[in-house]
């Protein structure tokens, strides 16, 4: 049965994912490959350590969110014309895909360039041998792909936020309120 709001777990996972992905994007090191080729140890760069840690957190939360989507109680349903519903479904699908693919392209970039994965708590994986030299690892410049997809994620997330604001201020249909952590009056 549809409800006027998403359940607390869906709301929490949505906002935690959004915050983690945004911070990871902001901390995304420009010229990462160049830094590594110049001999910079990524473990000495907190921006890199946080970026990689948050990226894996986003991946884990996205998997958890997908599991929760399959198990959760009913979700809100809002009447809207087809010209709004179809783009909304496409943007949501693209956001889900990017949240899953971005961390994988990061691992492909690290593995194909033989760079270590460095995480908070001093966790370090020096080599990803199943990627290095593999046909998939050599199929693209995965660092460039990761950067383009990261930009695409932020643009789509911005479009998603603008659409939520449009629903709130122009349509006044409760779409934004259904996902906010607090109740609007």
mmCIF file of C-alpha atoms in Angstrom:
data_model
loop_
_atom_site.group_PDB
_atom_site.id
_atom_site.type_symbol
_atom_site.label_atom_id
_atom_site.label_comp_id
_atom_site.label_asym_id
_atom_site.label_seq_id
_atom_site.Cartn_x
_atom_site.Cartn_y
_atom_site.Cartn_z
ATOM 1 C CA UNK A 1 0.000 0.000 0.000
ATOM 2 C CA UNK A 2 1.474 3.393 -0.937
ATOM 3 C CA UNK A 3 2.426 5.710 1.901
ATOM 4 C CA UNK A 4 3.032 9.476 1.865
ATOM 5 C CA UNK A 5 6.708 9.047 2.873
ATOM 6 C CA UNK A 6 9.526 6.648 2.283
ATOM 7 C CA UNK A 7 10.406 4.484 5.252
ATOM 8 C CA UNK A 8 13.197 5.662 7.599
ATOM 9 C CA UNK A 9 15.745 3.149 6.271
ATOM 10 C CA UNK A 10 15.186 4.245 2.653
ATOM 11 C CA UNK A 11 15.483 7.900 3.622
ATOM 12 C CA UNK A 12 18.641 7.327 5.687
ATOM 13 C CA UNK A 13 20.366 5.292 2.976
ATOM 14 C CA UNK A 14 19.387 7.840 0.309
ATOM 15 C CA UNK A 15 20.850 10.800 2.198
ATOM 16 C CA UNK A 16 23.954 8.956 3.453
ATOM 17 C CA UNK A 17 24.692 7.843 -0.110
ATOM 18 C CA UNK A 18 24.143 11.362 -1.453
ATOM 19 C CA UNK A 19 26.430 12.902 1.174
ATOM 20 C CA UNK A 20 29.168 10.266 0.768
ATOM 21 C CA UNK A 21 29.092 10.503 -3.041
ATOM 22 C CA UNK A 22 29.245 14.300 -2.967
ATOM 23 C CA UNK A 23 32.175 14.379 -0.547
ATOM 24 C CA UNK A 24 33.974 11.693 -2.581
ATOM 25 C CA UNK A 25 33.464 13.811 -5.712
ATOM 26 C CA UNK A 26 34.785 16.950 -4.017
ATOM 27 C CA UNK A 27 37.837 15.080 -2.736
ATOM 28 C CA UNK A 28 38.421 13.323 -6.054
ATOM 29 C CA UNK A 29 42.061 13.943 -6.810
ATOM 30 C CA UNK A 30 42.613 15.607 -10.144
ATOM 31 C CA UNK A 31 45.558 14.111 -11.967
ATOM 32 C CA UNK A 32 45.618 11.023 -9.743
ATOM 33 C CA UNK A 33 47.532 8.951 -12.299
ATOM 34 C CA UNK A 34 50.102 11.722 -12.791
ATOM 35 C CA UNK A 35 50.664 11.917 -9.038
ATOM 36 C CA UNK A 36 51.261 8.166 -8.849
ATOM 37 C CA UNK A 37 53.604 8.223 -11.853
ATOM 38 C CA UNK A 38 55.529 11.027 -10.107
ATOM 39 C CA UNK A 39 56.048 8.705 -7.136
ATOM 40 C CA UNK A 40 53.445 10.120 -4.739
ATOM 41 C CA UNK A 41 52.283 7.466 -2.287
ATOM 42 C CA UNK A 42 48.470 7.752 -2.175
ATOM 43 C CA UNK A 43 48.491 6.771 1.498
ATOM 44 C CA UNK A 44 50.150 10.130 2.214
ATOM 45 C CA UNK A 45 47.273 12.038 0.635
ATOM 46 C CA UNK A 46 44.182 12.230 2.847
ATOM 47 C CA UNK A 47 42.055 13.380 -0.087
ATOM 48 C CA UNK A 48 42.869 10.173 -1.954
ATOM 49 C CA UNK A 49 42.362 7.937 1.095
ATOM 50 C CA UNK A 50 38.992 9.549 1.858
ATOM 51 C CA UNK A 51 37.955 9.508 -1.823
ATOM 52 C CA UNK A 52 38.674 5.792 -2.174
ATOM 53 C CA UNK A 53 37.132 4.913 1.199
ATOM 54 C CA UNK A 54 33.972 6.888 0.482
ATOM 55 C CA UNK A 55 33.760 5.375 -2.986
ATOM 56 C CA UNK A 56 33.691 1.872 -1.550
ATOM 57 C CA UNK A 57 31.202 3.009 1.094
ATOM 58 C CA UNK A 58 28.929 4.368 -1.663
ATOM 59 C CA UNK A 59 29.193 1.025 -3.483
ATOM 60 C CA UNK A 60 28.333 -0.938 -0.320
ATOM 61 C CA UNK A 61 25.433 1.364 0.544
ATOM 62 C CA UNK A 62 24.115 1.130 -3.020
ATOM 63 C CA UNK A 63 24.110 -2.670 -2.821
ATOM 64 C CA UNK A 64 22.371 -2.441 0.560
ATOM 65 C CA UNK A 65 19.844 0.020 -0.861
ATOM 66 C CA UNK A 66 19.058 -2.314 -3.761
ATOM 67 C CA UNK A 67 18.500 -5.156 -1.321
ATOM 68 C CA UNK A 68 16.279 -2.897 0.795
ATOM 69 C CA UNK A 69 14.274 -1.815 -2.282
ATOM 70 C CA UNK A 70 13.428 -5.487 -2.829
ATOM 71 C CA UNK A 71 12.399 -6.001 0.815
ATOM 72 C CA UNK A 72 10.999 -2.681 2.018
ATOM 73 C CA UNK A 73 7.372 -1.935 2.720
ATOM 74 C CA UNK A 74 5.356 0.063 0.191
ATOM 75 C CA UNK A 75 6.745 3.253 -1.258
ATOM 76 C CA UNK A 76 4.964 6.498 -2.029
ATOM 77 C CA UNK A 77 3.217 6.821 -5.357
ATOM 78 C CA UNK A 78 2.623 10.181 -6.978
ATOM 79 C CA UNK A 79 0.401 10.867 -9.936
ATOM 80 C CA UNK A 80 2.256 12.643 -12.702
ATOM 81 C CA UNK A 81 1.992 12.847 -16.462
ATOM 82 C CA UNK A 82 3.927 10.378 -18.602
ATOM 83 C CA UNK A 83 6.230 13.159 -19.864
ATOM 84 C CA UNK A 84 7.463 13.500 -16.264
ATOM 85 C CA UNK A 85 7.343 9.839 -15.253
ATOM 86 C CA UNK A 86 9.545 8.522 -18.090
ATOM 87 C CA UNK A 87 12.435 10.995 -17.574
ATOM 88 C CA UNK A 88 12.201 10.408 -13.804
ATOM 89 C CA UNK A 89 12.575 6.649 -14.331
ATOM 90 C CA UNK A 90 15.480 7.189 -16.742
ATOM 91 C CA UNK A 91 17.316 9.538 -14.358
ATOM 92 C CA UNK A 92 16.755 7.209 -11.408
ATOM 93 C CA UNK A 93 18.009 4.247 -13.460
ATOM 94 C CA UNK A 94 21.082 6.184 -14.564
ATOM 95 C CA UNK A 95 21.817 7.274 -10.975
ATOM 96 C CA UNK A 96 21.608 3.668 -9.741
ATOM 97 C CA UNK A 97 23.837 2.467 -12.594
ATOM 98 C CA UNK A 98 26.433 5.173 -11.956
ATOM 99 C CA UNK A 99 26.493 4.475 -8.212
ATOM 100 C CA UNK A 100 27.350 0.857 -9.028
ATOM 101 C CA UNK A 101 29.680 1.393 -11.987
ATOM 102 C CA UNK A 102 31.778 4.280 -10.635
ATOM 103 C CA UNK A 103 33.514 2.253 -7.896
ATOM 104 C CA UNK A 104 34.139 -0.546 -10.397
ATOM 105 C CA UNK A 105 35.781 1.867 -12.858
ATOM 106 C CA UNK A 106 37.934 3.143 -9.996
ATOM 107 C CA UNK A 107 39.131 -0.386 -9.255
ATOM 108 C CA UNK A 108 39.766 -0.939 -12.967
ATOM 109 C CA UNK A 109 41.773 2.302 -13.099
ATOM 110 C CA UNK A 110 43.849 1.364 -10.062
ATOM 111 C CA UNK A 111 44.428 -2.200 -11.211
ATOM 112 C CA UNK A 112 45.271 -1.383 -14.823
ATOM 113 C CA UNK A 113 47.773 1.282 -13.732
ATOM 114 C CA UNK A 114 49.179 -0.875 -10.879
ATOM 115 C CA UNK A 115 48.265 1.741 -8.280
ATOM 116 C CA UNK A 116 47.375 0.705 -4.723
ATOM 117 C CA UNK A 117 43.930 0.998 -3.201
ATOM 118 C CA UNK A 118 44.362 3.004 0.009
ATOM 119 C CA UNK A 119 41.619 3.193 2.601
ATOM 120 C CA UNK A 120 41.032 4.689 6.011
ATOM 121 C CA UNK A 121 42.524 2.777 8.925
ATOM 122 C CA UNK A 122 45.746 2.108 7.021
ATOM 123 C CA UNK A 123 44.156 -0.551 4.805
ATOM 124 C CA UNK A 124 46.126 -0.889 1.608
ATOM 125 C CA UNK A 125 45.835 -3.263 -1.310
ATOM 126 C CA UNK A 126 49.015 -2.828 -3.318
ATOM 127 C CA UNK A 127 47.984 -4.776 -6.393
ATOM 128 C CA UNK A 128 44.787 -5.882 -8.050
ATOM 129 C CA UNK A 129 46.358 -8.685 -10.122
ATOM 130 C CA UNK A 130 43.098 -9.899 -11.657
ATOM 131 C CA UNK A 131 42.846 -6.520 -13.410
ATOM 132 C CA UNK A 132 46.465 -5.722 -14.300
ATOM 133 C CA UNK A 133 47.181 -6.954 -17.816
ATOM 134 C CA UNK A 134 43.664 -8.346 -18.292
ATOM 135 C CA UNK A 135 41.744 -7.561 -21.490
ATOM 136 C CA UNK A 136 39.185 -5.629 -19.433
ATOM 137 C CA UNK A 137 41.908 -3.640 -17.679
ATOM 138 C CA UNK A 138 43.388 -2.705 -21.039
ATOM 139 C CA UNK A 139 40.047 -1.930 -22.717
ATOM 140 C CA UNK A 140 39.994 1.773 -21.787
ATOM 141 C CA UNK A 141 41.706 4.506 -19.858
ATOM 142 C CA UNK A 142 39.635 3.709 -16.785
ATOM 143 C CA UNK A 143 40.806 6.794 -14.910
ATOM 144 C CA UNK A 144 39.320 8.987 -17.650
ATOM 145 C CA UNK A 145 36.152 6.888 -17.724
ATOM 146 C CA UNK A 146 35.864 7.206 -13.937
ATOM 147 C CA UNK A 147 36.252 10.991 -14.138
ATOM 148 C CA UNK A 148 33.612 11.376 -16.855
ATOM 149 C CA UNK A 149 31.167 9.119 -15.009
ATOM 150 C CA UNK A 150 31.794 11.001 -11.753
ATOM 151 C CA UNK A 151 30.916 14.256 -13.495
ATOM 152 C CA UNK A 152 27.822 12.612 -14.998
ATOM 153 C CA UNK A 153 26.728 11.420 -11.548
ATOM 154 C CA UNK A 154 26.959 14.925 -10.127
ATOM 155 C CA UNK A 155 25.082 16.457 -13.075
ATOM 156 C CA UNK A 156 22.304 13.879 -12.809
ATOM 157 C CA UNK A 157 22.139 14.263 -9.029
ATOM 158 C CA UNK A 158 21.792 18.015 -9.531
ATOM 159 C CA UNK A 159 19.018 17.462 -12.077
ATOM 160 C CA UNK A 160 17.357 15.062 -9.612
ATOM 161 C CA UNK A 161 17.535 17.707 -6.856
ATOM 162 C CA UNK A 162 16.148 20.406 -9.167
ATOM 163 C CA UNK A 163 13.253 18.132 -10.112
ATOM 164 C CA UNK A 164 12.521 17.513 -6.418
ATOM 165 C CA UNK A 165 12.475 21.275 -5.817
ATOM 166 C CA UNK A 166 10.172 21.748 -8.827
ATOM 167 C CA UNK A 167 7.801 19.153 -7.371
ATOM 168 C CA UNK A 168 7.870 20.901 -4.013
ATOM 169 C CA UNK A 169 7.479 24.515 -5.069
ATOM 170 C CA UNK A 170 5.575 24.295 -8.374
ATOM 171 C CA UNK A 171 3.534 21.105 -8.165
ATOM 172 C CA UNK A 172 3.229 20.958 -4.353
ATOM 173 C CA UNK A 173 2.747 17.200 -4.631
ATOM 174 C CA UNK A 174 4.808 15.875 -1.702
ATOM 175 C CA UNK A 175 7.568 14.237 -3.764
ATOM 176 C CA UNK A 176 10.369 16.103 -1.966
ATOM 177 C CA UNK A 177 8.730 15.748 1.443
ATOM 178 C CA UNK A 178 8.490 11.975 0.971
ATOM 179 C CA UNK A 179 12.289 11.633 1.060
ATOM 180 C CA UNK A 180 13.297 14.362 3.513
ATOM 181 C CA UNK A 181 14.603 13.127 6.875
ATOM 182 C CA UNK A 182 12.248 15.543 8.639
ATOM 183 C CA UNK A 183 8.587 16.326 8.127
ATOM 184 C CA UNK A 184 7.639 19.533 6.344
ATOM 185 C CA UNK A 185 4.792 21.512 7.812
#
